[in-house]
Amino acid sequence: GAGVSQSPSNKVTEKGKDVELRCDPISGHTALYWYRQSLGQGLEFLIYFQGNSAPDKSGLPSDRFSAERTGGSVSTLTIQRTQQEDSAVYLCASSRQALIEDTQYFGPGTRLTVL
Amino acid sequence: SQQGEEDPQALSIQEGENATMNCSYKTSINNLQWYRQNSGRGLVHLILIRSNEREKHSGRLRVTLDTSKKSSSLLITASRAADTASYFCATDAGSSNTGKLIFGQGTTLQVKP
């Protein structure tokens, strides 16, 4: 069907609040990736899923960050007790499988602003 | 830490000119990819080049890879105003089959009409 979708597109929150970001991958894609892009920076890998499991969580910046994926489809990235340095665009991507040569298709991102 | 370093950070050219962007990386790789990003949002995959390839073409795009120098270049020929965007290289950093990508800082290209 359609491409990768993310919601919300923009989120403004106050420092200390929790936020949930959602990613809907392309139907049939088993691999799902979360990246973060701070202002004027490249993309920073956060975590990826193969099916419902997350073999690599190495990029999560702190234990305030967590992600889950249920049913091998939708994923949510949760940031607890948000800090100003969490402000960034959070990008989700999916691919058919978690293989090096599988093209990753990116969503439009969620722009998070922590006041 | 970022795997790739790109230069220039910003490039401004006139429509019709060629644009060349360079990317260097640190560790061994299986392949290198180039992505394009408009307006700070989603990325679009442009081209993938394998470590055993030296050059690849796709339309007006030409990518080279020099594994001995750990560097790659992206050439956009006959640029158009619509090519204005940020361009990122990404590598797998030699990781096993995970698909995890390590991105460079990107080059911002402006093509003036």
JSON list of C-alpha atoms in Angstrom, two decimals:
[
{"chain": "A", "resi": 1, "resn": "GLY", "atom": "CA", "xyz": [0.00, 0.00, 0.00]},
{"chain": "A", "resi": 2, "resn": "ALA", "atom": "CA", "xyz": [1.17, 3.48, 0.83]},
{"chain": "A", "resi": 3, "resn": "GLY", "atom": "CA", "xyz": [4.59, 4.38, 2.13]},
{"chain": "A", "resi": 4, "resn": "VAL", "atom": "CA", "xyz": [5.80, 4.56, 5.69]},
{"chain": "A", "resi": 5, "resn": "SER", "atom": "CA", "xyz": [3.64, 6.83, 7.81]},
{"chain": "A", "resi": 6, "resn": "GLN", "atom": "CA", "xyz": [4.45, 8.46, 11.11]},
{"chain": "A", "resi": 7, "resn": "SER", "atom": "CA", "xyz": [2.35, 10.27, 13.65]},
{"chain": "A", "resi": 8, "resn": "PRO", "atom": "CA", "xyz": [2.16, 12.85, 14.89]},
{"chain": "A", "resi": 9, "resn": "SER", "atom": "CA", "xyz": [3.99, 14.95, 12.32]},
{"chain": "A", "resi": 10, "resn": "ASN", "atom": "CA", "xyz": [4.80, 17.53, 14.96]},
{"chain": "A", "resi": 11, "resn": "LYS", "atom": "CA", "xyz": [4.83, 17.26, 18.72]},
{"chain": "A", "resi": 12, "resn": "VAL", "atom": "CA", "xyz": [5.51, 20.01, 21.20]},
{"chain": "A", "resi": 13, "resn": "THR", "atom": "CA", "xyz": [5.83, 18.95, 24.79]},
{"chain": "A", "resi": 14, "resn": "GLU", "atom": "CA", "xyz": [7.06, 20.27, 28.08]},
{"chain": "A", "resi": 15, "resn": "LYS", "atom": "CA", "xyz": [10.22, 19.07, 29.69]},
{"chain": "A", "resi": 16, "resn": "GLY", "atom": "CA", "xyz": [9.56, 16.09, 31.92]},
{"chain": "A", "resi": 17, "resn": "LYS", "atom": "CA", "xyz": [6.54, 14.80, 30.02]},
{"chain": "A", "resi": 18, "resn": "ASP", "atom": "CA", "xyz": [6.41, 11.44, 28.26]},
{"chain": "A", "resi": 19, "resn": "VAL", "atom": "CA", "xyz": [5.81, 11.21, 24.52]},
{"chain": "A", "resi": 20, "resn": "GLU", "atom": "CA", "xyz": [4.90, 8.39, 22.17]},
{"chain": "A", "resi": 21, "resn": "LEU", "atom": "CA", "xyz": [5.79, 8.42, 18.51]},
{"chain": "A", "resi": 22, "resn": "ARG", "atom": "CA", "xyz": [4.18, 6.02, 16.10]},
{"chain": "A", "resi": 23, "resn": "CYS", "atom": "CA", "xyz": [5.40, 4.40, 12.91]},
{"chain": "A", "resi": 24, "resn": "ASP", "atom": "CA", "xyz": [3.36, 2.42, 10.40]},
{"chain": "A", "resi": 25, "resn": "PRO", "atom": "CA", "xyz": [5.71, 0.55, 8.07]},
{"chain": "A", "resi": 26, "resn": "ILE", "atom": "CA", "xyz": [4.99, -0.55, 4.54]},
{"chain": "A", "resi": 27, "resn": "SER", "atom": "CA", "xyz": [2.78, -3.61, 4.58]},
{"chain": "A", "resi": 28, "resn": "GLY", "atom": "CA", "xyz": [4.84, -6.80, 4.46]},
{"chain": "A", "resi": 29, "resn": "HIS", "atom": "CA", "xyz": [8.08, -5.20, 5.55]},
{"chain": "A", "resi": 30, "resn": "THR", "atom": "CA", "xyz": [9.57, -7.22, 8.38]},
{"chain": "A", "resi": 31, "resn": "ALA", "atom": "CA", "xyz": [12.34, -4.81, 9.31]},
{"chain": "A", "resi": 32, "resn": "LEU", "atom": "CA", "xyz": [11.71, -1.45, 10.95]},
{"chain": "A", "resi": 33, "resn": "TYR", "atom": "CA", "xyz": [14.28, 1.18, 11.96]},
{"chain": "A", "resi": 34, "resn": "TRP", "atom": "CA", "xyz": [14.21, 4.28, 14.11]},
{"chain": "A", "resi": 35, "resn": "TYR", "atom": "CA", "xyz": [16.65, 7.14, 13.54]},
{"chain": "A", "resi": 36, "resn": "ARG", "atom": "CA", "xyz": [17.03, 10.56, 15.08]},
{"chain": "A", "resi": 37, "resn": "GLN", "atom": "CA", "xyz": [18.13, 13.71, 13.32]},
{"chain": "A", "resi": 38, "resn": "SER", "atom": "CA", "xyz": [19.09, 16.73, 15.36]},
{"chain": "A", "resi": 39, "resn": "LEU", "atom": "CA", "xyz": [19.10, 20.18, 13.78]},
{"chain": "A", "resi": 40, "resn": "GLY", "atom": "CA", "xyz": [21.55, 20.33, 10.90]},
{"chain": "A", "resi": 41, "resn": "GLN", "atom": "CA", "xyz": [22.94, 16.90, 11.69]},
{"chain": "A", "resi": 42, "resn": "GLY", "atom": "CA", "xyz": [23.03, 13.54, 10.02]},
{"chain": "A", "resi": 43, "resn": "LEU", "atom": "CA", "xyz": [20.90, 10.65, 11.09]},
{"chain": "A", "resi": 44, "resn": "GLU", "atom": "CA", "xyz": [21.67, 8.77, 14.26]},
{"chain": "A", "resi": 45, "resn": "PHE", "atom": "CA", "xyz": [20.61, 5.12, 14.46]},
{"chain": "A", "resi": 46, "resn": "LEU", "atom": "CA", "xyz": [18.46, 4.33, 17.50]},
{"chain": "A", "resi": 47, "resn": "ILE", "atom": "CA", "xyz": [17.03, 0.82, 17.21]},
{"chain": "A", "resi": 48, "resn": "TYR", "atom": "CA", "xyz": [15.82, -1.69, 14.69]},
{"chain": "A", "resi": 49, "resn": "PHE", "atom": "CA", "xyz": [13.26, -4.49, 14.70]},
{"chain": "A", "resi": 50, "resn": "GLN", "atom": "CA", "xyz": [13.18, -7.73, 12.79]},
{"chain": "A", "resi": 51, "resn": "GLY", "atom": "CA", "xyz": [9.60, -8.83, 13.23]},
{"chain": "A", "resi": 52, "resn": "ASN", "atom": "CA", "xyz": [8.72, -8.07, 16.82]},
{"chain": "A", "resi": 53, "resn": "SER", "atom": "CA", "xyz": [12.17, -8.52, 18.26]},
{"chain": "A", "resi": 54, "resn": "ALA", "atom": "CA", "xyz": [14.81, -5.81, 18.58]},
{"chain": "A", "resi": 55, "resn": "PRO", "atom": "CA", "xyz": [18.23, -7.37, 18.03]},
{"chain": "A", "resi": 56, "resn": "ASP", "atom": "CA", "xyz": [20.02, -4.05, 18.14]},
{"chain": "A", "resi": 57, "resn": "LYS", "atom": "CA", "xyz": [19.11, -1.36, 20.66]},
{"chain": "A", "resi": 58, "resn": "SER", "atom": "CA", "xyz": [22.61, 0.03, 20.76]},
{"chain": "A", "resi": 59, "resn": "GLY", "atom": "CA", "xyz": [21.63, 3.47, 19.55]},
{"chain": "A", "resi": 60, "resn": "LEU", "atom": "CA", "xyz": [19.10, 4.31, 22.25]},
{"chain": "A", "resi": 61, "resn": "PRO", "atom": "CA", "xyz": [20.61, 7.34, 24.02]},
{"chain": "A", "resi": 62, "resn": "SER", "atom": "CA", "xyz": [19.41, 6.48, 27.52]},
{"chain": "A", "resi": 63, "resn": "ASP", "atom": "CA", "xyz": [17.01, 4.29, 29.46]},
{"chain": "A", "resi": 64, "resn": "ARG", "atom": "CA", "xyz": [14.39, 7.00, 29.00]},
{"chain": "A", "resi": 65, "resn": "PHE", "atom": "CA", "xyz": [14.04, 5.74, 25.44]},
{"chain": "A", "resi": 66, "resn": "SER", "atom": "CA", "xyz": [12.20, 2.54, 24.62]},
{"chain": "A", "resi": 67, "resn": "ALA", "atom": "CA", "xyz": [10.48, 1.08, 21.61]},
{"chain": "A", "resi": 68, "resn": "GLU", "atom": "CA", "xyz": [8.19, -1.77, 20.88]},
{"chain": "A", "resi": 69, "resn": "ARG", "atom": "CA", "xyz": [6.64, -3.41, 17.89]},
{"chain": "A", "resi": 70, "resn": "THR", "atom": "CA", "xyz": [3.58, -5.57, 18.09]},
{"chain": "A", "resi": 71, "resn": "GLY", "atom": "CA", "xyz": [2.18, -7.87, 15.47]},
{"chain": "A", "resi": 72, "resn": "GLY", "atom": "CA", "xyz": [5.23, -7.32, 13.32]},
{"chain": "A", "resi": 73, "resn": "SER", "atom": "CA", "xyz": [3.75, -4.06, 12.09]},
{"chain": "A", "resi": 74, "resn": "VAL", "atom": "CA", "xyz": [3.24, -0.79, 13.95]},
{"chain": "A", "resi": 75, "resn": "SER", "atom": "CA", "xyz": [6.01, 0.44, 16.22]},
{"chain": "A", "resi": 76, "resn": "THR", "atom": "CA", "xyz": [5.99, 3.04, 18.96]},
{"chain": "A", "resi": 77, "resn": "LEU", "atom": "CA", "xyz": [9.00, 4.91, 20.27]},
{"chain": "A", "resi": 78, "resn": "THR", "atom": "CA", "xyz": [8.49, 6.19, 23.80]},
{"chain": "A", "resi": 79, "resn": "ILE", "atom": "CA", "xyz": [10.55, 8.89, 25.44]},
{"chain": "A", "resi": 80, "resn": "GLN", "atom": "CA", "xyz": [10.00, 9.28, 29.15]},
{"chain": "A", "resi": 81, "resn": "ARG", "atom": "CA", "xyz": [10.71, 12.42, 31.12]},
{"chain": "A", "resi": 82, "resn": "THR", "atom": "CA", "xyz": [11.67, 14.33, 27.99]},
{"chain": "A", "resi": 83, "resn": "GLN", "atom": "CA", "xyz": [14.61, 16.69, 28.04]},
{"chain": "A", "resi": 84, "resn": "GLN", "atom": "CA", "xyz": [15.37, 19.63, 25.77]},
{"chain": "A", "resi": 85, "resn": "GLU", "atom": "CA", "xyz": [18.19, 17.71, 24.12]},
{"chain": "A", "resi": 86, "resn": "ASP", "atom": "CA", "xyz": [15.59, 15.20, 22.92]},
{"chain": "A", "resi": 87, "resn": "SER", "atom": "CA", "xyz": [14.31, 17.81, 20.48]},
{"chain": "A", "resi": 88, "resn": "ALA", "atom": "CA", "xyz": [14.90, 16.42, 17.01]},
{"chain": "A", "resi": 89, "resn": "VAL", "atom": "CA", "xyz": [13.19, 14.85, 14.04]},
{"chain": "A", "resi": 90, "resn": "TYR", "atom": "CA", "xyz": [12.53, 11.16, 14.64]},
{"chain": "A", "resi": 91, "resn": "LEU", "atom": "CA", "xyz": [12.53, 9.16, 11.44]},
{"chain": "A", "resi": 92, "resn": "CYS", "atom": "CA", "xyz": [11.24, 5.67, 10.92]},
{"chain": "A", "resi": 93, "resn": "ALA", "atom": "CA", "xyz": [12.14, 3.41, 8.01]},
{"chain": "A", "resi": 94, "resn": "SER", "atom": "CA", "xyz": [11.13, -0.05, 6.92]},
{"chain": "A", "resi": 95, "resn": "SER", "atom": "CA", "xyz": [12.55, -2.64, 4.56]},
{"chain": "A", "resi": 96, "resn": "ARG", "atom": "CA", "xyz": [11.47, -6.04, 3.35]},
{"chain": "A", "resi": 97, "resn": "GLN", "atom": "CA", "xyz": [14.03, -7.73, 5.55]},
{"chain": "A", "resi": 98, "resn": "ALA", "atom": "CA", "xyz": [16.85, -6.60, 7.80]},
{"chain": "A", "resi": 99, "resn": "LEU", "atom": "CA", "xyz": [19.47, -7.20, 5.17]},
{"chain": "A", "resi": 100, "resn": "ILE", "atom": "CA", "xyz": [22.24, -4.90, 4.13]},
{"chain": "A", "resi": 101, "resn": "GLU", "atom": "CA", "xyz": [21.04, -4.55, 0.57]},
{"chain": "A", "resi": 102, "resn": "ASP", "atom": "CA", "xyz": [17.36, -4.07, 1.25]},
{"chain": "A", "resi": 103, "resn": "THR", "atom": "CA", "xyz": [16.34, -0.51, 0.51]},
{"chain": "A", "resi": 104, "resn": "GLN", "atom": "CA", "xyz": [15.02, 1.34, 3.51]},
{"chain": "A", "resi": 105, "resn": "TYR", "atom": "CA", "xyz": [11.95, 3.44, 2.88]},
{"chain": "A", "resi": 106, "resn": "PHE", "atom": "CA", "xyz": [11.63, 6.40, 5.18]},
{"chain": "A", "resi": 107, "resn": "GLY", "atom": "CA", "xyz": [8.59, 8.05, 6.65]},
{"chain": "A", "resi": 108, "resn": "PRO", "atom": "CA", "xyz": [8.20, 11.84, 6.80]},
{"chain": "A", "resi": 109, "resn": "GLY", "atom": "CA", "xyz": [9.32, 11.96, 10.42]},
{"chain": "A", "resi": 110, "resn": "THR", "atom": "CA", "xyz": [7.99, 13.39, 13.66]},
{"chain": "A", "resi": 111, "resn": "ARG", "atom": "CA", "xyz": [9.41, 16.73, 14.68]},
{"chain": "A", "resi": 112, "resn": "LEU", "atom": "CA", "xyz": [9.66, 16.74, 18.47]},
{"chain": "A", "resi": 113, "resn": "THR", "atom": "CA", "xyz": [10.16, 20.00, 20.34]},
{"chain": "A", "resi": 114, "resn": "VAL", "atom": "CA", "xyz": [10.73, 19.89, 24.07]},
{"chain": "A", "resi": 115, "resn": "LEU", "atom": "CA", "xyz": [10.20, 23.23, 25.74]},
{"chain": "B", "resi": 1, "resn": "SER", "atom": "CA", "xyz": [29.66, 8.42, 16.32]},
{"chain": "B", "resi": 2, "resn": "GLN", "atom": "CA", "xyz": [29.10, 9.03, 12.67]},
{"chain": "B", "resi": 3, "resn": "GLN", "atom": "CA", "xyz": [30.76, 6.69, 10.22]},
{"chain": "B", "resi": 4, "resn": "GLY", "atom": "CA", "xyz": [30.79, 9.08, 7.31]},
{"chain": "B", "resi": 5, "resn": "GLU", "atom": "CA", "xyz": [32.16, 12.51, 6.82]},
{"chain": "B", "resi": 6, "resn": "GLU", "atom": "CA", "xyz": [30.95, 14.48, 3.86]},
{"chain": "B", "resi": 7, "resn": "ASP", "atom": "CA", "xyz": [32.28, 17.46, 2.09]},
{"chain": "B", "resi": 8, "resn": "PRO", "atom": "CA", "xyz": [31.51, 20.04, 1.23]},
{"chain": "B", "resi": 9, "resn": "GLN", "atom": "CA", "xyz": [28.97, 20.73, 3.94]},
{"chain": "B", "resi": 10, "resn": "ALA", "atom": "CA", "xyz": [27.23, 23.12, 1.59]},
{"chain": "B", "resi": 11, "resn": "LEU", "atom": "CA", "xyz": [27.36, 23.59, -2.16]},
{"chain": "B", "resi": 12, "resn": "SER", "atom": "CA", "xyz": [25.71, 26.24, -4.31]},
{"chain": "B", "resi": 13, "resn": "ILE", "atom": "CA", "xyz": [25.72, 25.99, -8.10]},
{"chain": "B", "resi": 14, "resn": "GLN", "atom": "CA", "xyz": [23.83, 27.24, -11.12]},
{"chain": "B", "resi": 15, "resn": "GLU", "atom": "CA", "xyz": [21.31, 25.13, -12.94]},
{"chain": "B", "resi": 16, "resn": "GLY", "atom": "CA", "xyz": [22.98, 23.06, -15.61]},
{"chain": "B", "resi": 17, "resn": "GLU", "atom": "CA", "xyz": [26.26, 22.72, -13.75]},
{"chain": "B", "resi": 18, "resn": "ASN", "atom": "CA", "xyz": [27.49, 19.48, -12.24]},
{"chain": "B", "resi": 19, "resn": "ALA", "atom": "CA", "xyz": [27.54, 18.91, -8.50]},
{"chain": "B", "resi": 20, "resn": "THR", "atom": "CA", "xyz": [30.04, 16.66, -6.78]},
{"chain": "B", "resi": 21, "resn": "MET", "atom": "CA", "xyz": [29.75, 15.55, -3.18]},
{"chain": "B", "resi": 22, "resn": "ASN", "atom": "CA", "xyz": [32.26, 13.42, -1.34]},
{"chain": "B", "resi": 23, "resn": "CYS", "atom": "CA", "xyz": [31.95, 10.98, 1.51]},
{"chain": "B", "resi": 24, "resn": "SER", "atom": "CA", "xyz": [34.63, 9.33, 3.60]},
{"chain": "B", "resi": 25, "resn": "TYR", "atom": "CA", "xyz": [34.13, 6.52, 6.06]},
{"chain": "B", "resi": 26, "resn": "LYS", "atom": "CA", "xyz": [36.21, 4.78, 8.67]},
{"chain": "B", "resi": 27, "resn": "THR", "atom": "CA", "xyz": [35.59, 1.04, 8.79]},
{"chain": "B", "resi": 28, "resn": "SER", "atom": "CA", "xyz": [35.24, -1.67, 6.21]},
{"chain": "B", "resi": 29, "resn": "ILE", "atom": "CA", "xyz": [31.88, -1.86, 4.48]},
{"chain": "B", "resi": 30, "resn": "ASN", "atom": "CA", "xyz": [29.73, -4.21, 2.47]},
{"chain": "B", "resi": 31, "resn": "ASN", "atom": "CA", "xyz": [28.05, -1.42, 0.58]},
{"chain": "B", "resi": 32, "resn": "LEU", "atom": "CA", "xyz": [27.53, 2.32, 0.57]},
{"chain": "B", "resi": 33, "resn": "GLN", "atom": "CA", "xyz": [24.30, 4.12, -0.20]},
{"chain": "B", "resi": 34, "resn": "TRP", "atom": "CA", "xyz": [23.33, 7.67, -1.03]},
{"chain": "B", "resi": 35, "resn": "TYR", "atom": "CA", "xyz": [20.12, 9.25, 0.14]},
{"chain": "B", "resi": 36, "resn": "ARG", "atom": "CA", "xyz": [18.42, 12.55, -0.56]},
{"chain": "B", "resi": 37, "resn": "GLN", "atom": "CA", "xyz": [16.41, 14.59, 1.92]},
{"chain": "B", "resi": 38, "resn": "ASN", "atom": "CA", "xyz": [14.10, 17.46, 1.13]},
{"chain": "B", "resi": 39, "resn": "SER", "atom": "CA", "xyz": [13.16, 20.04, 3.72]},
{"chain": "B", "resi": 40, "resn": "GLY", "atom": "CA", "xyz": [14.55, 18.11, 6.68]},
{"chain": "B", "resi": 41, "resn": "ARG", "atom": "CA", "xyz": [12.03, 15.32, 6.39]},
{"chain": "B", "resi": 42, "resn": "GLY", "atom": "CA", "xyz": [11.96, 11.81, 4.99]},
{"chain": "B", "resi": 43, "resn": "LEU", "atom": "CA", "xyz": [14.86, 10.42, 3.05]},
{"chain": "B", "resi": 44, "resn": "VAL", "atom": "CA", "xyz": [14.71, 8.94, -0.42]},
{"chain": "B", "resi": 45, "resn": "HIS", "atom": "CA", "xyz": [17.09, 6.21, -1.47]},
{"chain": "B", "resi": 46, "resn": "LEU", "atom": "CA", "xyz": [19.11, 7.15, -4.55]},
{"chain": "B", "resi": 47, "resn": "ILE", "atom": "CA", "xyz": [21.66, 4.48, -5.24]},
{"chain": "B", "resi": 48, "resn": "LEU", "atom": "CA", "xyz": [23.59, 1.62, -3.64]},
{"chain": "B", "resi": 49, "resn": "ILE", "atom": "CA", "xyz": [27.11, 0.63, -4.58]},
{"chain": "B", "resi": 50, "resn": "ARG", "atom": "CA", "xyz": [28.68, -2.60, -3.38]},
{"chain": "B", "resi": 51, "resn": "SER", "atom": "CA", "xyz": [32.19, -2.80, -1.99]},
{"chain": "B", "resi": 52, "resn": "ASN", "atom": "CA", "xyz": [33.35, -4.74, -5.04]},
{"chain": "B", "resi": 53, "resn": "GLU", "atom": "CA", "xyz": [32.05, -2.09, -7.44]},
{"chain": "B", "resi": 54, "resn": "ARG", "atom": "CA", "xyz": [33.96, 1.02, -8.43]},
{"chain": "B", "resi": 55, "resn": "GLU", "atom": "CA", "xyz": [31.36, 3.01, -10.29]},
{"chain": "B", "resi": 56, "resn": "LYS", "atom": "CA", "xyz": [27.62, 3.00, -10.77]},
{"chain": "B", "resi": 57, "resn": "HIS", "atom": "CA", "xyz": [25.22, 5.12, -12.78]},
{"chain": "B", "resi": 58, "resn": "SER", "atom": "CA", "xyz": [21.56, 5.91, -12.41]},
{"chain": "B", "resi": 59, "resn": "GLY", "atom": "CA", "xyz": [20.14, 8.55, -14.71]},
{"chain": "B", "resi": 60, "resn": "ARG", "atom": "CA", "xyz": [21.99, 11.78, -13.99]},
{"chain": "B", "resi": 61, "resn": "LEU", "atom": "CA", "xyz": [23.68, 10.27, -10.95]},
{"chain": "B", "resi": 62, "resn": "ARG", "atom": "CA", "xyz": [27.14, 8.77, -10.95]},
{"chain": "B", "resi": 63, "resn": "VAL", "atom": "CA", "xyz": [28.62, 7.22, -7.84]},
{"chain": "B", "resi": 64, "resn": "THR", "atom": "CA", "xyz": [32.19, 6.09, -7.38]},
{"chain": "B", "resi": 65, "resn": "LEU", "atom": "CA", "xyz": [33.68, 4.06, -4.57]},
{"chain": "B", "resi": 66, "resn": "ASP", "atom": "CA", "xyz": [37.32, 3.75, -3.61]},
{"chain": "B", "resi": 67, "resn": "THR", "atom": "CA", "xyz": [37.62, 1.22, -0.82]},
{"chain": "B", "resi": 68, "resn": "SER", "atom": "CA", "xyz": [41.38, 1.73, -0.54]},
{"chain": "B", "resi": 69, "resn": "LYS", "atom": "CA", "xyz": [40.76, 5.37, 0.36]},
{"chain": "B", "resi": 70, "resn": "LYS", "atom": "CA", "xyz": [37.48, 4.63, 2.13]},
{"chain": "B", "resi": 71, "resn": "SER", "atom": "CA", "xyz": [35.74, 7.27, 0.11]},
{"chain": "B", "resi": 72, "resn": "SER", "atom": "CA", "xyz": [32.87, 7.73, -2.30]},
{"chain": "B", "resi": 73, "resn": "SER", "atom": "CA", "xyz": [31.61, 10.52, -4.47]},
{"chain": "B", "resi": 74, "resn": "LEU", "atom": "CA", "xyz": [28.21, 11.40, -5.85]},
{"chain": "B", "resi": 75, "resn": "LEU", "atom": "CA", "xyz": [28.08, 13.36, -9.08]},
{"chain": "B", "resi": 76, "resn": "ILE", "atom": "CA", "xyz": [24.86, 14.94, -10.27]},
{"chain": "B", "resi": 77, "resn": "THR", "atom": "CA", "xyz": [25.15, 16.04, -13.87]},
{"chain": "B", "resi": 78, "resn": "ALA", "atom": "CA", "xyz": [23.17, 18.83, -15.54]},
{"chain": "B", "resi": 79, "resn": "SER", "atom": "CA", "xyz": [21.69, 19.89, -12.21]},
{"chain": "B", "resi": 80, "resn": "ARG", "atom": "CA", "xyz": [18.19, 21.27, -11.90]},
{"chain": "B", "resi": 81, "resn": "ALA", "atom": "CA", "xyz": [16.59, 23.52, -9.33]},
{"chain": "B", "resi": 82, "resn": "ALA", "atom": "CA", "xyz": [14.60, 20.47, -8.18]},
{"chain": "B", "resi": 83, "resn": "ASP", "atom": "CA", "xyz": [17.87, 18.81, -7.13]},
{"chain": "B", "resi": 84, "resn": "THR", "atom": "CA", "xyz": [18.09, 21.28, -4.26]},
{"chain": "B", "resi": 85, "resn": "ALA", "atom": "CA", "xyz": [18.20, 19.08, -1.16]},
{"chain": "B", "resi": 86, "resn": "SER", "atom": "CA", "xyz": [20.52, 17.53, 1.37]},
{"chain": "B", "resi": 87, "resn": "TYR", "atom": "CA", "xyz": [22.45, 14.44, 0.33]},
{"chain": "B", "resi": 88, "resn": "PHE", "atom": "CA", "xyz": [23.70, 11.81, 2.74]},
{"chain": "B", "resi": 89, "resn": "CYS", "atom": "CA", "xyz": [25.93, 8.82, 2.36]},
{"chain": "B", "resi": 90, "resn": "ALA", "atom": "CA", "xyz": [25.26, 5.80, 4.52]},
{"chain": "B", "resi": 91, "resn": "THR", "atom": "CA", "xyz": [27.21, 2.65, 5.16]},
{"chain": "B", "resi": 92, "resn": "ASP", "atom": "CA", "xyz": [26.62, -0.59, 6.91]},
{"chain": "B", "resi": 93, "resn": "ALA", "atom": "CA", "xyz": [29.96, -0.30, 8.74]},
{"chain": "B", "resi": 94, "resn": "GLY", "atom": "CA", "xyz": [30.71, -3.88, 7.80]},
{"chain": "B", "resi": 95, "resn": "SER", "atom": "CA", "xyz": [28.03, -5.16, 10.14]},
{"chain": "B", "resi": 96, "resn": "SER", "atom": "CA", "xyz": [26.38, -8.50, 9.63]},
{"chain": "B", "resi": 97, "resn": "ASN", "atom": "CA", "xyz": [22.96, -8.70, 8.08]},
{"chain": "B", "resi": 98, "resn": "THR", "atom": "CA", "xyz": [21.12, -6.11, 10.12]},
{"chain": "B", "resi": 99, "resn": "GLY", "atom": "CA", "xyz": [20.44, -3.35, 7.66]},
{"chain": "B", "resi": 100, "resn": "LYS", "atom": "CA", "xyz": [21.59, -0.85, 10.26]},
{"chain": "B", "resi": 101, "resn": "LEU", "atom": "CA", "xyz": [22.90, 2.26, 8.49]},
{"chain": "B", "resi": 102, "resn": "ILE", "atom": "CA", "xyz": [25.48, 4.73, 9.64]},
{"chain": "B", "resi": 103, "resn": "PHE", "atom": "CA", "xyz": [24.94, 8.14, 8.07]},
{"chain": "B", "resi": 104, "resn": "GLY", "atom": "CA", "xyz": [27.28, 10.98, 7.29]},
{"chain": "B", "resi": 105, "resn": "GLN", "atom": "CA", "xyz": [26.55, 14.58, 8.19]},
{"chain": "B", "resi": 106, "resn": "GLY", "atom": "CA", "xyz": [25.29, 15.40, 4.73]},
{"chain": "B", "resi": 107, "resn": "THR", "atom": "CA", "xyz": [25.91, 17.97, 2.03]},
{"chain": "B", "resi": 108, "resn": "THR", "atom": "CA", "xyz": [23.35, 20.68, 1.45]},
{"chain": "B", "resi": 109, "resn": "LEU", "atom": "CA", "xyz": [23.05, 21.40, -2.25]},
{"chain": "B", "resi": 110, "resn": "GLN", "atom": "CA", "xyz": [21.42, 24.52, -3.62]},
{"chain": "B", "resi": 111, "resn": "VAL", "atom": "CA", "xyz": [20.82, 24.73, -7.34]},
{"chain": "B", "resi": 112, "resn": "LYS", "atom": "CA", "xyz": [19.98, 28.24, -8.49]},
{"chain": "B", "resi": 113, "resn": "PRO", "atom": "CA", "xyz": [17.66, 28.61, -11.45]}
]
